[in-house]
Coordinates of C-alpha atoms in Angstrom, one line a residue:
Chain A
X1 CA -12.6 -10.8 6.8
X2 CA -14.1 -12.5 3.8
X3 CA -17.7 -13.2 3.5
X4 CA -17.8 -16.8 2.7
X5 CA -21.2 -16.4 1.2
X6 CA -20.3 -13.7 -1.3
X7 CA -19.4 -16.5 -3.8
X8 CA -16.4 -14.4 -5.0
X9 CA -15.1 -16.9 -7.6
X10 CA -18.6 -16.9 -9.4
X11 CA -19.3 -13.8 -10.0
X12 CA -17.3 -14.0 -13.4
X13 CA -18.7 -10.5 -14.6
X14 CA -16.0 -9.2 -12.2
X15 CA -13.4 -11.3 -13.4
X16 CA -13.8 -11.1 -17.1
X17 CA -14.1 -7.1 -16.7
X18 CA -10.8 -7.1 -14.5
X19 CA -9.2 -9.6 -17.0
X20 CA -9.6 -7.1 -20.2
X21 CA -9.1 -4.0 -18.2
X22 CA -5.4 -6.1 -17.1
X23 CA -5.1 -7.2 -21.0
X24 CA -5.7 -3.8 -22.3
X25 CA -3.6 -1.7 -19.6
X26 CA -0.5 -3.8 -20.2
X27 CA -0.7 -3.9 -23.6
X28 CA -0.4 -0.4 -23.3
X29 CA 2.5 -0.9 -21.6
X30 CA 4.4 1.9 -19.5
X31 CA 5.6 5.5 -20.4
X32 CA 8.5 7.5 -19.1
X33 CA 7.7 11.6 -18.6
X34 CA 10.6 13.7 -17.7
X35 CA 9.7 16.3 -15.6
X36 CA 12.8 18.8 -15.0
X37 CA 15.9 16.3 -14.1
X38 CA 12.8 13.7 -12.6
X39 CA 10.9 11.3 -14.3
X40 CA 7.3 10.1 -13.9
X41 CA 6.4 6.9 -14.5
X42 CA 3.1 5.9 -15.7
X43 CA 2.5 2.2 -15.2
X44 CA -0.2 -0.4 -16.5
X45 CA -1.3 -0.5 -13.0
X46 CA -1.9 3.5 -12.4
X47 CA -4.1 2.6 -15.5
X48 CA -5.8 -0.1 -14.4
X49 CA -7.2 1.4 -11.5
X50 CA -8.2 5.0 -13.4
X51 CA -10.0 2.3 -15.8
X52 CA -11.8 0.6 -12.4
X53 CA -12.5 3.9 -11.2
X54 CA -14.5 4.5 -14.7
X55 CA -15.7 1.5 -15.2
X56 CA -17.7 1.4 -12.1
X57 CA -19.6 4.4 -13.5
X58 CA -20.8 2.2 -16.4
X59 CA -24.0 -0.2 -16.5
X60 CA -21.3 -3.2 -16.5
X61 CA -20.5 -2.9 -13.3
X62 CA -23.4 -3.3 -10.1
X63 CA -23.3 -2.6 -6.3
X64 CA -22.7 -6.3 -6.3
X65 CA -19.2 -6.6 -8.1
X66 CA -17.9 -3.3 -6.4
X67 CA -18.6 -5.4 -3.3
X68 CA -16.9 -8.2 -4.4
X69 CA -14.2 -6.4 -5.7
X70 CA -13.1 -5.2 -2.4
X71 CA -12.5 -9.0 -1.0
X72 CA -10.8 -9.5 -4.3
X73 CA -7.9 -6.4 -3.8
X74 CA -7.3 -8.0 0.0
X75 CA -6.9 -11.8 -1.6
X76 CA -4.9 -10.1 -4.8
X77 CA -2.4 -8.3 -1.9
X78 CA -1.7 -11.9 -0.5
X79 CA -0.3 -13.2 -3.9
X80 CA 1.5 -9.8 -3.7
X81 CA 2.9 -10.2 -0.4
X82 CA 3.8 -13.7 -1.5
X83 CA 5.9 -12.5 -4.4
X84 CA 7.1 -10.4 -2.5
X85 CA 8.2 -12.7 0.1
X86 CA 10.0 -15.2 -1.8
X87 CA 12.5 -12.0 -3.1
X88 CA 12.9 -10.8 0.7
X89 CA 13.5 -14.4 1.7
X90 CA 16.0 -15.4 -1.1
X91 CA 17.7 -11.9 0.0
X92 CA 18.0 -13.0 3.8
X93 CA 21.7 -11.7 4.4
X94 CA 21.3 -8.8 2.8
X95 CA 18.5 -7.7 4.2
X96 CA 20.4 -8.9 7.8
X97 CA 23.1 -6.9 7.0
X98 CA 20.9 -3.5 6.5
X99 CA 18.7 -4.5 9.1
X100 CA 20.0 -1.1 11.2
X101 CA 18.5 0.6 8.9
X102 CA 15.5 -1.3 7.9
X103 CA 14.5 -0.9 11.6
X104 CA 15.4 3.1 12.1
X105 CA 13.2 4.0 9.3
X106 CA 10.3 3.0 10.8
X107 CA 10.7 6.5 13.1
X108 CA 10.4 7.9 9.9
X109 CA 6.4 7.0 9.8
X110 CA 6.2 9.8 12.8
X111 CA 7.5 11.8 9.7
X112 CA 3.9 12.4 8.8
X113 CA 3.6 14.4 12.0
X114 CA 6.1 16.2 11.6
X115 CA 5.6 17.7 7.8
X116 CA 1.6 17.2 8.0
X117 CA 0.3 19.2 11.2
X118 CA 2.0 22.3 10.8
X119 CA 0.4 22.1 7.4
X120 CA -3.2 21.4 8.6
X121 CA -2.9 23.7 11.8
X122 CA -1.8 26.6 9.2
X123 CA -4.7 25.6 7.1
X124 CA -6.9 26.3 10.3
X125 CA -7.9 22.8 11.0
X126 CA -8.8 22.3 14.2
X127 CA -8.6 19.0 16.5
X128 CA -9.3 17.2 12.7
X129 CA -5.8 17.3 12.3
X130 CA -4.6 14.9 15.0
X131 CA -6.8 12.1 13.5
X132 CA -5.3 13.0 9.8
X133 CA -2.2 13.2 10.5
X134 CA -0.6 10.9 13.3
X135 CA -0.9 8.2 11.3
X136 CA -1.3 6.9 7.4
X137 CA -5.4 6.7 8.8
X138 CA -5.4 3.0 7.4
X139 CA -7.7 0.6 9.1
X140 CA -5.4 0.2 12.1
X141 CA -5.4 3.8 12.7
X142 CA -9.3 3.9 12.3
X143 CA -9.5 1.9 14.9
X144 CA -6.9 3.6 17.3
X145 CA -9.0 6.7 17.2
X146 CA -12.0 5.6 17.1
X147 CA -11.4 4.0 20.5
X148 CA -10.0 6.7 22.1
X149 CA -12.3 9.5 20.5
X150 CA -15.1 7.9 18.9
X151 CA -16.3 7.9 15.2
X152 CA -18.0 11.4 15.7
X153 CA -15.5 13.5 17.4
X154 CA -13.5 16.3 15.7
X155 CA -10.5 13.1 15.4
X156 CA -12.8 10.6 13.9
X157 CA -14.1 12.8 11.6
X158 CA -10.1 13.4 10.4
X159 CA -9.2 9.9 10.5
X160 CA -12.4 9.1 8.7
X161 CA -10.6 11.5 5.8
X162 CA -7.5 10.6 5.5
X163 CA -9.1 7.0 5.7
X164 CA -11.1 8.1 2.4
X165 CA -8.3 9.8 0.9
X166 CA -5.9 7.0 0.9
X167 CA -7.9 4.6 -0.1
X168 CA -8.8 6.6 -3.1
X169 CA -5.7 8.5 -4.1
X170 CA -3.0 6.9 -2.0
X171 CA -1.8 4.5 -4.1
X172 CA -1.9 6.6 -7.2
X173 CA 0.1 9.6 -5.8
X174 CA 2.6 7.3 -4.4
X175 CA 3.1 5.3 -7.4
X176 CA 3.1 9.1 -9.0
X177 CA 5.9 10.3 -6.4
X178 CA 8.4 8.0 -5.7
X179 CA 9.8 7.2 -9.0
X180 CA 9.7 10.9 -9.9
X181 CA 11.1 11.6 -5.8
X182 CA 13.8 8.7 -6.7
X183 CA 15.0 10.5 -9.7
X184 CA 15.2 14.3 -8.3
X185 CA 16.4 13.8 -5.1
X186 CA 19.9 13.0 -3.8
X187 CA 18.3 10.3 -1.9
X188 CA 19.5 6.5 -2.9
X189 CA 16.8 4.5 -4.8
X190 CA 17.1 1.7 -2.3
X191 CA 16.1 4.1 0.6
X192 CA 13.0 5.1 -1.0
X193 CA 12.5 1.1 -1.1
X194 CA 12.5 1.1 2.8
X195 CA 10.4 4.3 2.5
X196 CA 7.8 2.2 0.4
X197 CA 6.9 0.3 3.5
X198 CA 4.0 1.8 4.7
X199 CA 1.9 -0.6 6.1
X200 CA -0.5 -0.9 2.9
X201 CA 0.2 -3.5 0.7
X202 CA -1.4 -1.4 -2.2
X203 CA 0.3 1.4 -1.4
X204 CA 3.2 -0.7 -1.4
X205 CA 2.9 -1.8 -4.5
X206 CA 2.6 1.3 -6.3
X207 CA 5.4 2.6 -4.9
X208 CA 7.8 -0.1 -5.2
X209 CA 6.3 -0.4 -8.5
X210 CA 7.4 2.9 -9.8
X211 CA 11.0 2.4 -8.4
X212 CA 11.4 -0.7 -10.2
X213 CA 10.4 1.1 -13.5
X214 CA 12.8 3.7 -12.8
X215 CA 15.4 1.2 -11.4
X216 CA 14.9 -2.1 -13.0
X217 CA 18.4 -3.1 -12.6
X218 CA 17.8 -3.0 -8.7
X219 CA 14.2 -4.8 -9.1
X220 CA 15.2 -7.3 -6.4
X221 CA 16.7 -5.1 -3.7
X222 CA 13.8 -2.9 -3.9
X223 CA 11.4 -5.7 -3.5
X224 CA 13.0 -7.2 -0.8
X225 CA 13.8 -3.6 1.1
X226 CA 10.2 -2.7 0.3
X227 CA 8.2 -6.1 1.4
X228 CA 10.7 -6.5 4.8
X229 CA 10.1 -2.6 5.5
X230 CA 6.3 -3.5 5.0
X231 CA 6.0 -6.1 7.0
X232 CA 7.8 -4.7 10.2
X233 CA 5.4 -1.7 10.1
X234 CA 2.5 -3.6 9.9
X235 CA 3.2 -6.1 12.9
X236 CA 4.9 -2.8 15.0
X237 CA 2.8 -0.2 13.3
X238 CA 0.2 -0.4 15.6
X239 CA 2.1 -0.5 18.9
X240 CA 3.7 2.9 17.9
X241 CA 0.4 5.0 16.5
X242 CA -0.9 3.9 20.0
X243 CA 2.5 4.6 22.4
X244 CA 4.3 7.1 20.7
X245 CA 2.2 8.7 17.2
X246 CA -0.7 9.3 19.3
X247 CA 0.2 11.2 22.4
X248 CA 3.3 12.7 20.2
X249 CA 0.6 14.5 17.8
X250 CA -1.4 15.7 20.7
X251 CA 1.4 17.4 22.4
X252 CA 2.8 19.3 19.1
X253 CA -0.8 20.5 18.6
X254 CA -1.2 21.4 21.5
X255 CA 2.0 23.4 21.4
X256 CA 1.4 24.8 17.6
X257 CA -1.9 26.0 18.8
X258 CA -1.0 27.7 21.8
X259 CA 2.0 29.5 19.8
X260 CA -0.9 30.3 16.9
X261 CA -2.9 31.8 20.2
X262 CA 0.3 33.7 21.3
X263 CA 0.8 35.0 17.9
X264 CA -2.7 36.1 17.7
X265 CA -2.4 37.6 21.0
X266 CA 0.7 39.8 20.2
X267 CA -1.4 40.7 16.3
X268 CA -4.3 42.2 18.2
X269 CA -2.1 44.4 20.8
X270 CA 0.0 45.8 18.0
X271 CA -3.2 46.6 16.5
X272 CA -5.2 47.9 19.5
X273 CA -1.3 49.8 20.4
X274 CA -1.1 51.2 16.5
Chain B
X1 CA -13.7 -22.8 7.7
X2 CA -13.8 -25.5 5.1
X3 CA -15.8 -23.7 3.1
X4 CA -13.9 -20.4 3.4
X5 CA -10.8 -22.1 2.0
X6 CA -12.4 -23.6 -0.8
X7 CA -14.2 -20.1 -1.5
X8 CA -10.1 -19.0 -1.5
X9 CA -8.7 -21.5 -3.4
X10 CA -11.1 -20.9 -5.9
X11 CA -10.6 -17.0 -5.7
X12 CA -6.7 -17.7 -6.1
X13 CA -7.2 -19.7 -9.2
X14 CA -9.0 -16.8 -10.8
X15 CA -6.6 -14.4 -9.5
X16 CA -3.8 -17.1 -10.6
X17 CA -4.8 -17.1 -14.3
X18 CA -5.6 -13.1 -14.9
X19 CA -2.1 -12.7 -13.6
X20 CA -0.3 -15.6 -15.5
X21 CA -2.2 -13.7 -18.7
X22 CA -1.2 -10.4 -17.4
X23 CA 2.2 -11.5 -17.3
X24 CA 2.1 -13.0 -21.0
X25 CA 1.1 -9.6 -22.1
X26 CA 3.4 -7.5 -20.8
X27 CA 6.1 -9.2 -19.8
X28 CA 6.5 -11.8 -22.8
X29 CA 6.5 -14.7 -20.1
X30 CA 4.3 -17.2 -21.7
X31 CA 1.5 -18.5 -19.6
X32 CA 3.2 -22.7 -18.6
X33 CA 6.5 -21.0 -18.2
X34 CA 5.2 -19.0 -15.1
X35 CA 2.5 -21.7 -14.3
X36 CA 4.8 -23.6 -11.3
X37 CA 6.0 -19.9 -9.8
X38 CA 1.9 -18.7 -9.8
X39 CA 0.9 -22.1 -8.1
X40 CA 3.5 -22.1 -5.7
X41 CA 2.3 -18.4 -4.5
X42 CA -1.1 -19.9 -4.5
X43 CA -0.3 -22.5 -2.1
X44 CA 1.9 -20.5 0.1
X45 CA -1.8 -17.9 0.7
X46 CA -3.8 -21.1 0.8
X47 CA -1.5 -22.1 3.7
X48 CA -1.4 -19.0 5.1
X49 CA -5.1 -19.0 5.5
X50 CA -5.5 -22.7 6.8
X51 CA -2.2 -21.4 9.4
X52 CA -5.0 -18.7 10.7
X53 CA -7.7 -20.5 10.7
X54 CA -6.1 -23.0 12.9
X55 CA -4.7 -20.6 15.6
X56 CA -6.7 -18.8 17.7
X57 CA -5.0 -15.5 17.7
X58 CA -5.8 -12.5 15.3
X59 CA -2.6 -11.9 13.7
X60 CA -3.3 -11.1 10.1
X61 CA -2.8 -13.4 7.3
X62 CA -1.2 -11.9 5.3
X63 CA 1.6 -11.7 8.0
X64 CA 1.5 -15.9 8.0
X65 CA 2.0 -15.6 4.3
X66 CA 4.9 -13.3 4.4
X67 CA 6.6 -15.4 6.4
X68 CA 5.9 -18.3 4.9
X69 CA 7.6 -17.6 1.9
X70 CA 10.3 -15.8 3.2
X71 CA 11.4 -18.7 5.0
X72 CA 10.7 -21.3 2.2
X73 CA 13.0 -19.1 0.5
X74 CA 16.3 -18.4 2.2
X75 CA 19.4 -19.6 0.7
X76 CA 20.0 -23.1 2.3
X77 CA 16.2 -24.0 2.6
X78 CA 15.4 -27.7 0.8
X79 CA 14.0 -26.9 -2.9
X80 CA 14.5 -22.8 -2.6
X81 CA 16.5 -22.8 -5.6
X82 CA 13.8 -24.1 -7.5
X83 CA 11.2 -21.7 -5.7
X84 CA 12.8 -18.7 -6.3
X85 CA 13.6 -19.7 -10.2
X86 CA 10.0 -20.4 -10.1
X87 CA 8.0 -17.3 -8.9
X88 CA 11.3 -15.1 -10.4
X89 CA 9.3 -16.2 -14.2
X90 CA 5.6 -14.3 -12.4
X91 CA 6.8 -10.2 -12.3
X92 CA 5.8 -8.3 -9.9
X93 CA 4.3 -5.5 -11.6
X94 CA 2.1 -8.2 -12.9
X95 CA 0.5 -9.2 -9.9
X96 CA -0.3 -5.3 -8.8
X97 CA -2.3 -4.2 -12.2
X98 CA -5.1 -6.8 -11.4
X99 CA -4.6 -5.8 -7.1
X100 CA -5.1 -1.9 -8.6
X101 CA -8.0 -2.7 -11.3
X102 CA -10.1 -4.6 -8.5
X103 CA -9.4 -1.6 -5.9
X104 CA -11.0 1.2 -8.8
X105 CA -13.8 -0.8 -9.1
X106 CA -13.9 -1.4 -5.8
X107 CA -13.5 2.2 -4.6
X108 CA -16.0 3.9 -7.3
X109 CA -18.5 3.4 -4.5
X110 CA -16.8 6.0 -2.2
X111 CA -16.0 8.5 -5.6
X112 CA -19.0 10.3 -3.6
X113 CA -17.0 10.3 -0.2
X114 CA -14.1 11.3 -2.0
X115 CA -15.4 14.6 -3.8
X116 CA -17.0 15.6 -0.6
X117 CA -13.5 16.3 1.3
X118 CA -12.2 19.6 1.3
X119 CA -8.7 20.9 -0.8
X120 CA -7.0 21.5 2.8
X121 CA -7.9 17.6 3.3
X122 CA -6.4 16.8 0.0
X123 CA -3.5 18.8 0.9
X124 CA -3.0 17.4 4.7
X125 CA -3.6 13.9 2.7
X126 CA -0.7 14.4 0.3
X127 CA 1.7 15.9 2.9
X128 CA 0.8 12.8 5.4
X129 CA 2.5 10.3 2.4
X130 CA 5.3 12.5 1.6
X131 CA 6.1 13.1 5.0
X132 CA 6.2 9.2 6.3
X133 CA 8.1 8.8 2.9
X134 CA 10.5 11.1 3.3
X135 CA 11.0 10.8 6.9
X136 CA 11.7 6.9 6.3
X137 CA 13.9 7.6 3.0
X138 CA 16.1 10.1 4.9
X139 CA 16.6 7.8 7.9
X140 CA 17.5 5.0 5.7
X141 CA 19.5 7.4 3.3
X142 CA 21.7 8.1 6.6
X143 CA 22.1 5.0 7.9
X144 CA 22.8 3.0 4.7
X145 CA 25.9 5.3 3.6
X146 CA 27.1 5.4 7.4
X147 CA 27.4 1.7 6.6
X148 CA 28.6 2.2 3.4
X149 CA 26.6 -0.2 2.0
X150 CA 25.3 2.7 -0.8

């Protein structure tokens, strides 16, 4: 939670810095790069956070206002979800009547399972991979793991990654992907909108972000897809890391690594045999 | 708690104006026009955090504030004509260029973290967002067009 004694609101170096870094990334203003049939949006707010990245490598910016700035992004993602609320709310029926699918896609979270550790098992990670990839690794799923395995287990230390990476790179490749994804895919725009939902409201952002660039003319069913698809996998996320993510990523390691071990196996007879 | 909120509504206020110039810049909204939409967000969060601070369960806020406005907007609710004409002057995209320029700043700290992980992490990282992105866009692909509704 906030630390009351931070005195957010005065530390004014913050805010003036964040203010002309906003000022100067939209008066930039967006650009459209076609990639093949896709397009790749690059937005003021891609900007403005390459720009916080550098600018906190600059004398203007101390430990102090990094520190600060974190409270801010959490209090700047309620506004956010506010926004976003009113759009969701004012699109009540619709919403009701794709609830179906609003609710189906969460299964498609255990997607990261799935597509993610066959990936890391061929790469030769070891138990890391069950932290990195059964979930996002956002703070929920932190805590998950760290409960079960500890901070310092082979798990922690994969959670603690993907924890790292997301924070640092998540929202940038999604706002990166899903416009471009929207555009060279089959897939409808407003199911990437569902898609967007994935528990971080930064994340969120970014990638709703990018389909409204692409999309504008469907600005408010992707908000209101995007925020309702967010909000039911943060209040049910947690449940299923726990009940069903979890022991689901243990067994398909499990099974990948015995059928790595088997593999193995048959390599080193044909070789001893040849 | 009193304290806390104050600290907020401060905090909001700051957040408030960077947006509503933000927006101006932008999005050619000029600063009073989107003035009632910004300050009715801000008081839907302010509520939100009074809501938890109240009850003694550890739901998160920004799940009070979701709902909040949600509701105060659904066609029928008193005054959520005038709501949603409100906020619809503050764009969205306006609201996530400060939320992103905060988060660099405030993630420059870990840059050292960062450049310590591995390519294969890099690579698991970006397959763990494609794949719950895809996985959820494909169930939603199917299920919207068996309703017919894209």
């Amino acid at each position: 939670m906030i630390n009351i004694t931070q005195n957010l609101w005065k530390d004014w170096r913050l805010h003036v810095i964040v203010l002309a870094i906003v000022l100067l990334t939209e008066r930039i203003g967006s650009f459209n790069i076609s990639v093949g049939p896709g397009v790749i949006l690059l937005l003021p707010m891609l900007y403005a956070m390459v720009v916080g990245i550098g600018i906190y490598f600059t004398p203007l910016i101390k430990e102090k206002q990094s520190k600060s700035a974190e409270s801010l992004v959490f209090l700047a993602v309620c506004l956010l979800i506010a926004r976003f609320g009113v759009v969701a709310g004012a699109s009540l029926p619709k919403l009701i009547e794709v609830g179906p699918a609003l609710l189906l896609q969460e299964l498609g979270n255990l997607g990261t399972i799935f597509l993610a550790l066959p990936i890391a098992v061929a790469l030769g990670l070891k138990r890391e991979s069950i932290g990195m990839t059964f979930s996002t690794g956002r703070e929920g799923g932190v805590a998950i793991i760290v409960d079960k395995f500890g901070l310092n287990s082979p798990e922690g230390r994969g959670v603690m990654a993907m924890y790292i990476f997301g924070t640092f790179f998540g929202s940038i490749f999604m706002g990166l992907i899903s416009g471009f994804l929207a555009t060279i895919t089959p897939l409808h725009p407003l199911s990437f909108a569902m898609a967007s939902g994935i528990g971080s409201g930064s994340m969120m952002a970014a990638s709703s972000g990018s389909l409204i660039g692409a999309f504008p003319q469907l600005e408010n069913d992707i908000i209101a897809f995007a925020s309702a698809s967010n909000l039911i996998t943060i209040c049910t996320g947690l449940f299923v890391s726990i009940f069903v993510a979890l022991p689901l990523t243990e067994k398909l390691y499990g099974l990948l690594t015995r059928r790595k071990q088997i593999h193995a196996n048959i390599k080193e007879k044909n070789n001893v045999g040849g | 708690m009193l304290n806390t909120i104050r600290e907020v509504t401060f905090v909001f206020i700051i957040v408030g104006i960077v947006t509503l110039l933000g927006n101006w810049v932008g999005y050619n909204i000029l600063p009073f026009e989107a003035l009632p939409g910004i300050a009715a967000l801000v008081l839907i969060c302010l509520i939100g955090f009074v809501i938890q601070a109240a009850l003694p369960s550890k739901i998160p806020v920004i799940v009070y504030i979701a709902i909040l406005s949600v509701v105060l907007a659904i066609p029928g609710m008193p005054g959520s004509e005038k709501f949603v004409k409100w906020t619809d002057q503050v764009n969205p995209l306006a609201i996530t260029t400060p939320v992103l320029a905060y988060a660099g700043i405030a993630i420059g700290r870990s840059w050292t973290d960062f450049t310590k992980l591995g390519w294969k992490t890099i690579v698991v990282g970006m397959c763990v967002l494609l794949g719950t992105f895809l996985g959820s866009a494909i169930i939603a692909e199917i299920i919207l067009r068996a309703q017919g509704i894209i």
